[in-house]
Coordinates of C-alpha atoms in Angstrom, one line a residue:
X141 CA -0.2 -0.2 0.1
X142 CA 1.5 3.3 -1.1
X143 CA -0.6 6.1 -0.2
X144 CA -0.3 9.1 -1.8
X145 CA -1.6 12.7 -0.7
X146 CA -3.3 15.8 -3.2
X147 CA -4.0 19.1 -1.4
X148 CA -7.8 20.4 -2.7
X149 CA -7.8 22.7 -5.1
X150 CA -11.1 24.1 -6.2
X151 CA -11.6 22.1 -9.2
X152 CA -11.3 19.2 -6.9
X153 CA -14.0 20.1 -4.6
X154 CA -16.9 18.1 -7.2
X155 CA -14.4 14.9 -6.0
X156 CA -14.6 15.4 -2.1
X157 CA -18.1 16.6 -2.1
X158 CA -19.1 12.4 -2.7
X159 CA -17.0 10.9 -0.4
X160 CA -18.2 13.7 2.1
X161 CA -21.9 12.3 1.7
X162 CA -20.6 8.7 2.5
X163 CA -18.8 9.5 5.2
X164 CA -21.7 11.4 7.1
X165 CA -24.0 8.8 6.0
X166 CA -22.0 6.0 7.7
X167 CA -21.4 8.1 10.9
X168 CA -25.6 9.2 10.7
X169 CA -24.9 13.0 10.3
X170 CA -26.7 15.3 8.3
X171 CA -25.1 16.3 5.1
X172 CA -26.2 19.3 2.9
X173 CA -23.8 19.6 -0.4
X174 CA -24.3 23.3 -0.4
X175 CA -23.5 23.5 3.1
X176 CA -20.0 21.3 2.6
X177 CA -19.6 23.0 -0.7
X178 CA -19.4 26.5 0.8
X179 CA -17.0 25.0 3.7
X180 CA -14.3 23.6 1.5
X181 CA -14.1 26.5 -0.5
X182 CA -13.6 28.4 2.2
X183 CA -10.9 26.4 3.6
X184 CA -9.4 26.2 0.4
X185 CA -9.7 29.6 -0.3
X186 CA -7.6 30.2 3.1
X187 CA -4.6 27.5 4.1
X188 CA -4.8 29.6 7.7
X189 CA -8.5 28.0 8.7
X190 CA -7.4 24.0 7.3
X191 CA -6.6 21.9 4.4
X192 CA -8.3 19.1 2.4
X193 CA -6.8 16.5 1.2
X194 CA -7.6 13.3 -1.0
X195 CA -6.2 10.0 -0.5
X196 CA -5.1 8.3 -3.6
X197 CA -3.8 4.5 -4.0
X198 CA -2.5 5.0 -7.7
X199 CA -5.1 6.8 -10.2
X200 CA -8.1 5.6 -7.5
X201 CA -9.2 8.0 -4.7
X202 CA -9.4 5.7 -1.3
X203 CA -10.5 8.5 1.0
X204 CA -10.1 12.5 2.2
X205 CA -8.9 14.0 5.2
X206 CA -9.6 17.7 6.6
X207 CA -7.3 18.9 8.7
X208 CA -8.4 22.7 10.3
X209 CA -6.6 25.2 12.1
X210 CA -7.4 26.6 15.9
X211 CA -5.8 28.8 18.7
X212 CA -5.5 27.7 22.5
X213 CA -3.8 29.1 25.4
X214 CA -3.6 25.8 27.0
X215 CA -2.5 24.5 23.5
X216 CA 0.5 27.1 23.4
X217 CA -1.2 28.7 20.3
X218 CA -2.1 27.2 16.9
X219 CA -3.1 23.4 17.5
X220 CA -4.7 21.2 14.4
X221 CA -7.9 19.6 14.8
X222 CA -7.8 16.3 12.4
X223 CA -11.1 17.2 11.1
X224 CA -12.2 14.6 9.3
X225 CA -11.0 11.2 8.0
X226 CA -12.6 8.9 5.9
X227 CA -11.7 5.6 3.9
X228 CA -14.0 4.4 1.6
X229 CA -14.6 0.6 2.3
X230 CA -12.7 -1.1 -0.4
X231 CA -9.4 0.6 1.2
X232 CA -9.9 -0.1 4.6
X233 CA -7.7 -2.3 6.6
X234 CA -4.7 -1.8 4.5
X235 CA -3.1 1.1 6.5
X236 CA -4.2 4.4 4.9
X237 CA -6.1 5.7 7.9
X238 CA -2.4 5.4 9.8
X239 CA -0.7 7.0 6.7
X240 CA -3.5 10.0 7.0
X241 CA -3.2 10.3 10.3
X242 CA 1.4 10.1 10.1
X243 CA 1.0 12.2 7.2
X244 CA -1.1 15.4 9.0
X245 CA 1.2 14.9 12.2
X246 CA 4.5 15.7 9.9
X247 CA 2.3 18.9 8.7
X248 CA 1.7 19.9 12.1
X249 CA 5.6 19.2 13.2
X250 CA 6.9 21.2 9.9
X251 CA 4.3 24.1 10.9
X252 CA 5.7 24.6 14.5
X253 CA 2.0 22.9 15.9
X254 CA 2.1 21.5 19.4
X255 CA -0.8 19.7 19.4
X256 CA -3.1 17.7 17.4
X257 CA -7.1 17.3 18.4
X258 CA -9.3 15.3 17.0
X259 CA -13.0 13.9 18.0
X260 CA -14.2 10.2 17.5
X261 CA -17.0 8.4 17.8
X262 CA -17.8 6.2 20.6
X263 CA -18.9 3.5 18.8
X264 CA -16.2 3.3 16.4
X265 CA -13.3 1.1 17.7
X266 CA -11.7 0.5 14.7
X267 CA -10.9 4.3 14.7
X268 CA -10.0 4.9 18.1
X269 CA -7.6 1.7 17.8
X270 CA -5.7 3.6 15.3
X271 CA -5.8 6.6 17.2
X272 CA -4.8 5.3 20.7
X273 CA -1.8 3.6 18.4
X274 CA -0.7 6.4 17.2
X275 CA -0.7 8.0 20.8
X276 CA -3.5 10.1 21.5
X277 CA -5.1 9.7 24.1
X278 CA -9.0 10.4 25.2
X279 CA -9.7 13.3 27.6
X280 CA -11.9 13.5 31.1
X281 CA -13.9 16.1 29.3
X282 CA -17.0 16.2 27.2
X283 CA -17.0 17.1 23.8
X284 CA -20.0 19.9 23.7
X285 CA -21.5 22.1 21.0
X286 CA -24.4 24.8 20.6
X287 CA -25.2 25.4 17.1
X288 CA -25.4 29.1 16.5

């Protein structure tokens, strides 16, 4: 398995949207294509907000991941959020997820970012195993959200 990563530019948004639809469906999250397109375009237009990558095996699209950037005193300044990782079914259990996490960590280290955070569903044992193997630790905190 050789994972290749391509930073998404505006023309590739059309390739990311179907992957997002699959991911959101599998995670039982609401997918709104217009909202997703707007968010992707914002990240692409302003790399300070985030970066979106397609994951390839040769010419085949295996998935995508999104890395966004935030600021926190607790994390000593700028930190990254591993916002979304999706590997399509035929490519799972072939280390594409691990390669994506390692690639994201390199991006962060090269940028001087000291902390990489993520969220994972409580029922997604495979993803939790991957993240724990990569050194992520669960915290004694609840993730809380209020939509505005």
